[in-house]
Amino acid sequence: MIKAELQEALNHQINQEFTAAYNYLGMAVYFDAKNLDGFANWMRMQHGEEMEHGMKLLRYLQDRGGLVKLETIESPQCEFSGPLEAFEISLKQEQKNTESINKLYELASKLNDYATKSHLQWFIGEQVEEEKSVEDIIALLERIGDDTAGLLYLDDKLAARKAEITE
Ligand code: FEO
């Protein structure tokens, strides 16, 4: 049986993953409205990944005999000054999530919960990828600036992203 303190922290993380999913969905809605279909596709894929992350933790908590508590999720932002702002907000969200996963890992270590530590290893690696992919897009957007042709080229590239099977 999982300890109450860890159960609470896992429930908080589950909420954070589903909140991230909803925020990415808000960004997908924004890009769709701007007819930037590739960006919208990328954000929808990201939404799907965050839902998977939330579900992975939810199922894990249930497997450990824990009680899942589904908390409130706030409305996502659906308006941005441009693609760069949306991705800068994404990066902040990912950095916050990395910090939160690390804290969760520290707590699991403190409580000698080896199974939770093992489960969280996957998330630690995933956060490196998530931050890097957003940083790469931000770097391209900064180079593109106000160049519409560059923006449309990147939109085409992001249209190619497909859902990955992680389990
Ligand atoms: Fe589930 Fe982007 O962290």
mmCIF file with all atom_site columns, N, CA and C and ligand atoms in Angstrom, residues 13 16-18 20-21 24 46 49-54 57 90 93-95 97-98 101 122-123 126-127 130-131 134, ligand 1:
data_model
loop_
_atom_site.group_PDB
_atom_site.id
_atom_site.type_symbol
_atom_site.label_atom_id
_atom_site.label_alt_id
_atom_site.label_comp_id
_atom_site.label_asym_id
_atom_site.label_entity_id
_atom_site.label_seq_id
_atom_site.pdbx_PDB_ins_code
_atom_site.Cartn_x
_atom_site.Cartn_y
_atom_site.Cartn_z
_atom_site.occupancy
_atom_site.B_iso_or_equiv
_atom_site.pdbx_formal_charge
_atom_site.auth_seq_id
_atom_site.auth_comp_id
_atom_site.auth_asym_id
_atom_site.auth_atom_id
_atom_site.pdbx_PDB_model_num
ATOM   1  N  N   . GLN A 1 13  ? 0.375  15.360 -9.179  1.00 0.00 ? 13  GLN A N   1
ATOM   2  C  CA  . GLN A 1 13  ? 1.070  15.232 -10.470 1.00 0.00 ? 13  GLN A CA  1
ATOM   3  C  C   . GLN A 1 13  ? 0.092  14.820 -11.581 1.00 0.00 ? 13  GLN A C   1
ATOM   4  N  N   . GLN A 1 16  ? -1.552 17.808 -12.640 1.00 0.00 ? 16  GLN A N   1
ATOM   5  C  CA  . GLN A 1 16  ? -0.649 18.657 -13.420 1.00 0.00 ? 16  GLN A CA  1
ATOM   6  C  C   . GLN A 1 16  ? -0.532 18.170 -14.868 1.00 0.00 ? 16  GLN A C   1
ATOM   7  N  N   . GLU A 1 17  ? -0.486 16.855 -15.053 1.00 0.00 ? 17  GLU A N   1
ATOM   8  C  CA  . GLU A 1 17  ? -0.382 16.302 -16.412 1.00 0.00 ? 17  GLU A CA  1
ATOM   9  C  C   . GLU A 1 17  ? -1.669 16.584 -17.205 1.00 0.00 ? 17  GLU A C   1
ATOM   10 N  N   . PHE A 1 18  ? -2.821 16.405 -16.562 1.00 0.00 ? 18  PHE A N   1
ATOM   11 C  CA  . PHE A 1 18  ? -4.079 16.672 -17.273 1.00 0.00 ? 18  PHE A CA  1
ATOM   12 C  C   . PHE A 1 18  ? -4.261 18.181 -17.517 1.00 0.00 ? 18  PHE A C   1
ATOM   13 N  N   . ALA A 1 20  ? -1.732 20.201 -18.105 1.00 0.00 ? 20  ALA A N   1
ATOM   14 C  CA  . ALA A 1 20  ? -0.839 20.466 -19.245 1.00 0.00 ? 20  ALA A CA  1
ATOM   15 C  C   . ALA A 1 20  ? -1.546 20.051 -20.546 1.00 0.00 ? 20  ALA A C   1
ATOM   16 N  N   . ALA A 1 21  ? -2.226 18.899 -20.503 1.00 0.00 ? 21  ALA A N   1
ATOM   17 C  CA  . ALA A 1 21  ? -2.950 18.431 -21.694 1.00 0.00 ? 21  ALA A CA  1
ATOM   18 C  C   . ALA A 1 21  ? -3.975 19.478 -22.130 1.00 0.00 ? 21  ALA A C   1
ATOM   19 N  N   . TYR A 1 24  ? -2.351 22.514 -23.688 1.00 0.00 ? 24  TYR A N   1
ATOM   20 C  CA  . TYR A 1 24  ? -1.926 22.256 -25.072 1.00 0.00 ? 24  TYR A CA  1
ATOM   21 C  C   . TYR A 1 24  ? -3.133 22.235 -26.015 1.00 0.00 ? 24  TYR A C   1
ATOM   22 N  N   . GLN A 1 46  ? 0.793  16.856 -28.614 1.00 0.00 ? 46  GLN A N   1
ATOM   23 C  CA  . GLN A 1 46  ? 1.296  17.131 -27.271 1.00 0.00 ? 46  GLN A CA  1
ATOM   24 C  C   . GLN A 1 46  ? 0.175  16.923 -26.241 1.00 0.00 ? 46  GLN A C   1
ATOM   25 N  N   . GLU A 1 49  ? -0.063 13.294 -25.641 1.00 0.00 ? 49  GLU A N   1
ATOM   26 C  CA  . GLU A 1 49  ? 1.031  12.779 -24.800 1.00 0.00 ? 49  GLU A CA  1
ATOM   27 C  C   . GLU A 1 49  ? 0.791  13.082 -23.333 1.00 0.00 ? 49  GLU A C   1
ATOM   28 N  N   . GLU A 1 50  ? 0.329  14.294 -23.057 1.00 0.00 ? 50  GLU A N   1
ATOM   29 C  CA  . GLU A 1 50  ? 0.090  14.658 -21.649 1.00 0.00 ? 50  GLU A CA  1
ATOM   30 C  C   . GLU A 1 50  ? -1.045 13.818 -21.056 1.00 0.00 ? 50  GLU A C   1
ATOM   31 N  N   . MET A 1 51  ? -2.041 13.525 -21.869 1.00 0.00 ? 51  MET A N   1
ATOM   32 C  CA  . MET A 1 51  ? -3.126 12.652 -21.388 1.00 0.00 ? 51  MET A CA  1
ATOM   33 C  C   . MET A 1 51  ? -2.554 11.278 -21.038 1.00 0.00 ? 51  MET A C   1
ATOM   34 N  N   . GLU A 1 52  ? -1.647 10.790 -21.885 1.00 0.00 ? 52  GLU A N   1
ATOM   35 C  CA  . GLU A 1 52  ? -1.002 9.491  -21.606 1.00 0.00 ? 52  GLU A CA  1
ATOM   36 C  C   . GLU A 1 52  ? -0.202 9.545  -20.316 1.00 0.00 ? 52  GLU A C   1
ATOM   37 N  N   . HIS A 1 53  ? 0.522  10.658 -20.114 1.00 0.00 ? 53  HIS A N   1
ATOM   38 C  CA  . HIS A 1 53  ? 1.307  10.788 -18.886 1.00 0.00 ? 53  HIS A CA  1
ATOM   39 C  C   . HIS A 1 53  ? 0.387  10.721 -17.660 1.00 0.00 ? 53  HIS A C   1
ATOM   40 N  N   . GLY A 1 54  ? -0.708 11.473 -17.734 1.00 0.00 ? 54  GLY A N   1
ATOM   41 C  CA  . GLY A 1 54  ? -1.670 11.475 -16.618 1.00 0.00 ? 54  GLY A CA  1
ATOM   42 C  C   . GLY A 1 54  ? -2.211 10.068 -16.373 1.00 0.00 ? 54  GLY A C   1
ATOM   43 N  N   . LEU A 1 57  ? 0.279  7.633  -14.681 1.00 0.00 ? 57  LEU A N   1
ATOM   44 C  CA  . LEU A 1 57  ? 0.378  7.839  -13.235 1.00 0.00 ? 57  LEU A CA  1
ATOM   45 C  C   . LEU A 1 57  ? -0.889 7.382  -12.522 1.00 0.00 ? 57  LEU A C   1
ATOM   46 N  N   . SER A 1 90  ? 4.638  27.176 -23.197 1.00 0.00 ? 90  SER A N   1
ATOM   47 C  CA  . SER A 1 90  ? 4.827  25.709 -23.165 1.00 0.00 ? 90  SER A CA  1
ATOM   48 C  C   . SER A 1 90  ? 6.108  25.357 -22.432 1.00 0.00 ? 90  SER A C   1
ATOM   49 N  N   . GLN A 1 93  ? 5.825  25.741 -18.780 1.00 0.00 ? 93  GLN A N   1
ATOM   50 C  CA  . GLN A 1 93  ? 5.011  24.646 -18.248 1.00 0.00 ? 93  GLN A CA  1
ATOM   51 C  C   . GLN A 1 93  ? 5.845  23.371 -18.116 1.00 0.00 ? 93  GLN A C   1
ATOM   52 N  N   . GLU A 1 94  ? 6.660  23.083 -19.139 1.00 0.00 ? 94  GLU A N   1
ATOM   53 C  CA  . GLU A 1 94  ? 7.494  21.871 -19.085 1.00 0.00 ? 94  GLU A CA  1
ATOM   54 C  C   . GLU A 1 94  ? 8.550  21.971 -17.995 1.00 0.00 ? 94  GLU A C   1
ATOM   55 N  N   . GLN A 1 95  ? 9.134  23.159 -17.839 1.00 0.00 ? 95  GLN A N   1
ATOM   56 C  CA  . GLN A 1 95  ? 10.149 23.333 -16.785 1.00 0.00 ? 95  GLN A CA  1
ATOM   57 C  C   . GLN A 1 95  ? 9.531  23.130 -15.402 1.00 0.00 ? 95  GLN A C   1
ATOM   58 N  N   . ASN A 1 97  ? 6.959  21.334 -14.803 1.00 0.00 ? 97  ASN A N   1
ATOM   59 C  CA  . ASN A 1 97  ? 6.640  19.909 -14.685 1.00 0.00 ? 97  ASN A CA  1
ATOM   60 C  C   . ASN A 1 97  ? 7.889  19.084 -14.335 1.00 0.00 ? 97  ASN A C   1
ATOM   61 N  N   . THR A 1 98  ? 9.014  19.442 -14.933 1.00 0.00 ? 98  THR A N   1
ATOM   62 C  CA  . THR A 1 98  ? 10.276 18.753 -14.621 1.00 0.00 ? 98  THR A CA  1
ATOM   63 C  C   . THR A 1 98  ? 10.584 18.893 -13.134 1.00 0.00 ? 98  THR A C   1
ATOM   64 N  N   . ILE A 1 101 ? 8.238  16.659 -11.131 1.00 0.00 ? 101 ILE A N   1
ATOM   65 C  CA  . ILE A 1 101 ? 8.612  15.235 -11.217 1.00 0.00 ? 101 ILE A CA  1
ATOM   66 C  C   . ILE A 1 101 ? 9.839  14.981 -10.338 1.00 0.00 ? 101 ILE A C   1
ATOM   67 N  N   . TRP A 1 122 ? 11.055 6.850  -16.039 1.00 0.00 ? 122 TRP A N   1
ATOM   68 C  CA  . TRP A 1 122 ? 10.591 7.092  -17.407 1.00 0.00 ? 122 TRP A CA  1
ATOM   69 C  C   . TRP A 1 122 ? 10.226 8.574  -17.593 1.00 0.00 ? 122 TRP A C   1
ATOM   70 N  N   . PHE A 1 123 ? 9.558  9.135  -16.579 1.00 0.00 ? 123 PHE A N   1
ATOM   71 C  CA  . PHE A 1 123 ? 9.116  10.530 -16.672 1.00 0.00 ? 123 PHE A CA  1
ATOM   72 C  C   . PHE A 1 123 ? 10.312 11.494 -16.680 1.00 0.00 ? 123 PHE A C   1
ATOM   73 N  N   . GLU A 1 126 ? 11.626 11.478 -20.125 1.00 0.00 ? 126 GLU A N   1
ATOM   74 C  CA  . GLU A 1 126 ? 10.635 12.103 -21.017 1.00 0.00 ? 126 GLU A CA  1
ATOM   75 C  C   . GLU A 1 126 ? 10.702 13.632 -20.911 1.00 0.00 ? 126 GLU A C   1
ATOM   76 N  N   . GLN A 1 127 ? 10.918 14.143 -19.702 1.00 0.00 ? 127 GLN A N   1
ATOM   77 C  CA  . GLN A 1 127 ? 10.981 15.606 -19.532 1.00 0.00 ? 127 GLN A CA  1
ATOM   78 C  C   . GLN A 1 127 ? 12.164 16.216 -20.285 1.00 0.00 ? 127 GLN A C   1
ATOM   79 N  N   . GLU A 1 130 ? 10.927 16.495 -23.784 1.00 0.00 ? 130 GLU A N   1
ATOM   80 C  CA  . GLU A 1 130 ? 9.858  17.487 -23.924 1.00 0.00 ? 130 GLU A CA  1
ATOM   81 C  C   . GLU A 1 130 ? 10.428 18.909 -23.914 1.00 0.00 ? 130 GLU A C   1
ATOM   82 N  N   . GLU A 1 131 ? 11.344 19.158 -22.984 1.00 0.00 ? 131 GLU A N   1
ATOM   83 C  CA  . GLU A 1 131 ? 11.925 20.505 -22.924 1.00 0.00 ? 131 GLU A CA  1
ATOM   84 C  C   . GLU A 1 131 ? 12.736 20.785 -24.189 1.00 0.00 ? 131 GLU A C   1
ATOM   85 N  N   . VAL A 1 134 ? 10.556 21.629 -27.329 1.00 0.00 ? 134 VAL A N   1
ATOM   86 C  CA  . VAL A 1 134 ? 9.975  22.984 -27.282 1.00 0.00 ? 134 VAL A CA  1
ATOM   87 C  C   . VAL A 1 134 ? 11.076 24.031 -27.487 1.00 0.00 ? 134 VAL A C   1
HETATM 88 FE FE1 . FEO B 2 .   ? 3.885  15.294 -19.063 1.00 0.00 ? 1   FEO B FE1 1
HETATM 89 FE FE2 . FEO B 2 .   ? 5.084  17.567 -20.743 1.00 0.00 ? 1   FEO B FE2 1
HETATM 90 O  O1  . FEO B 2 .   ? 5.068  16.613 -19.213 1.00 0.00 ? 1   FEO B O1  1
#
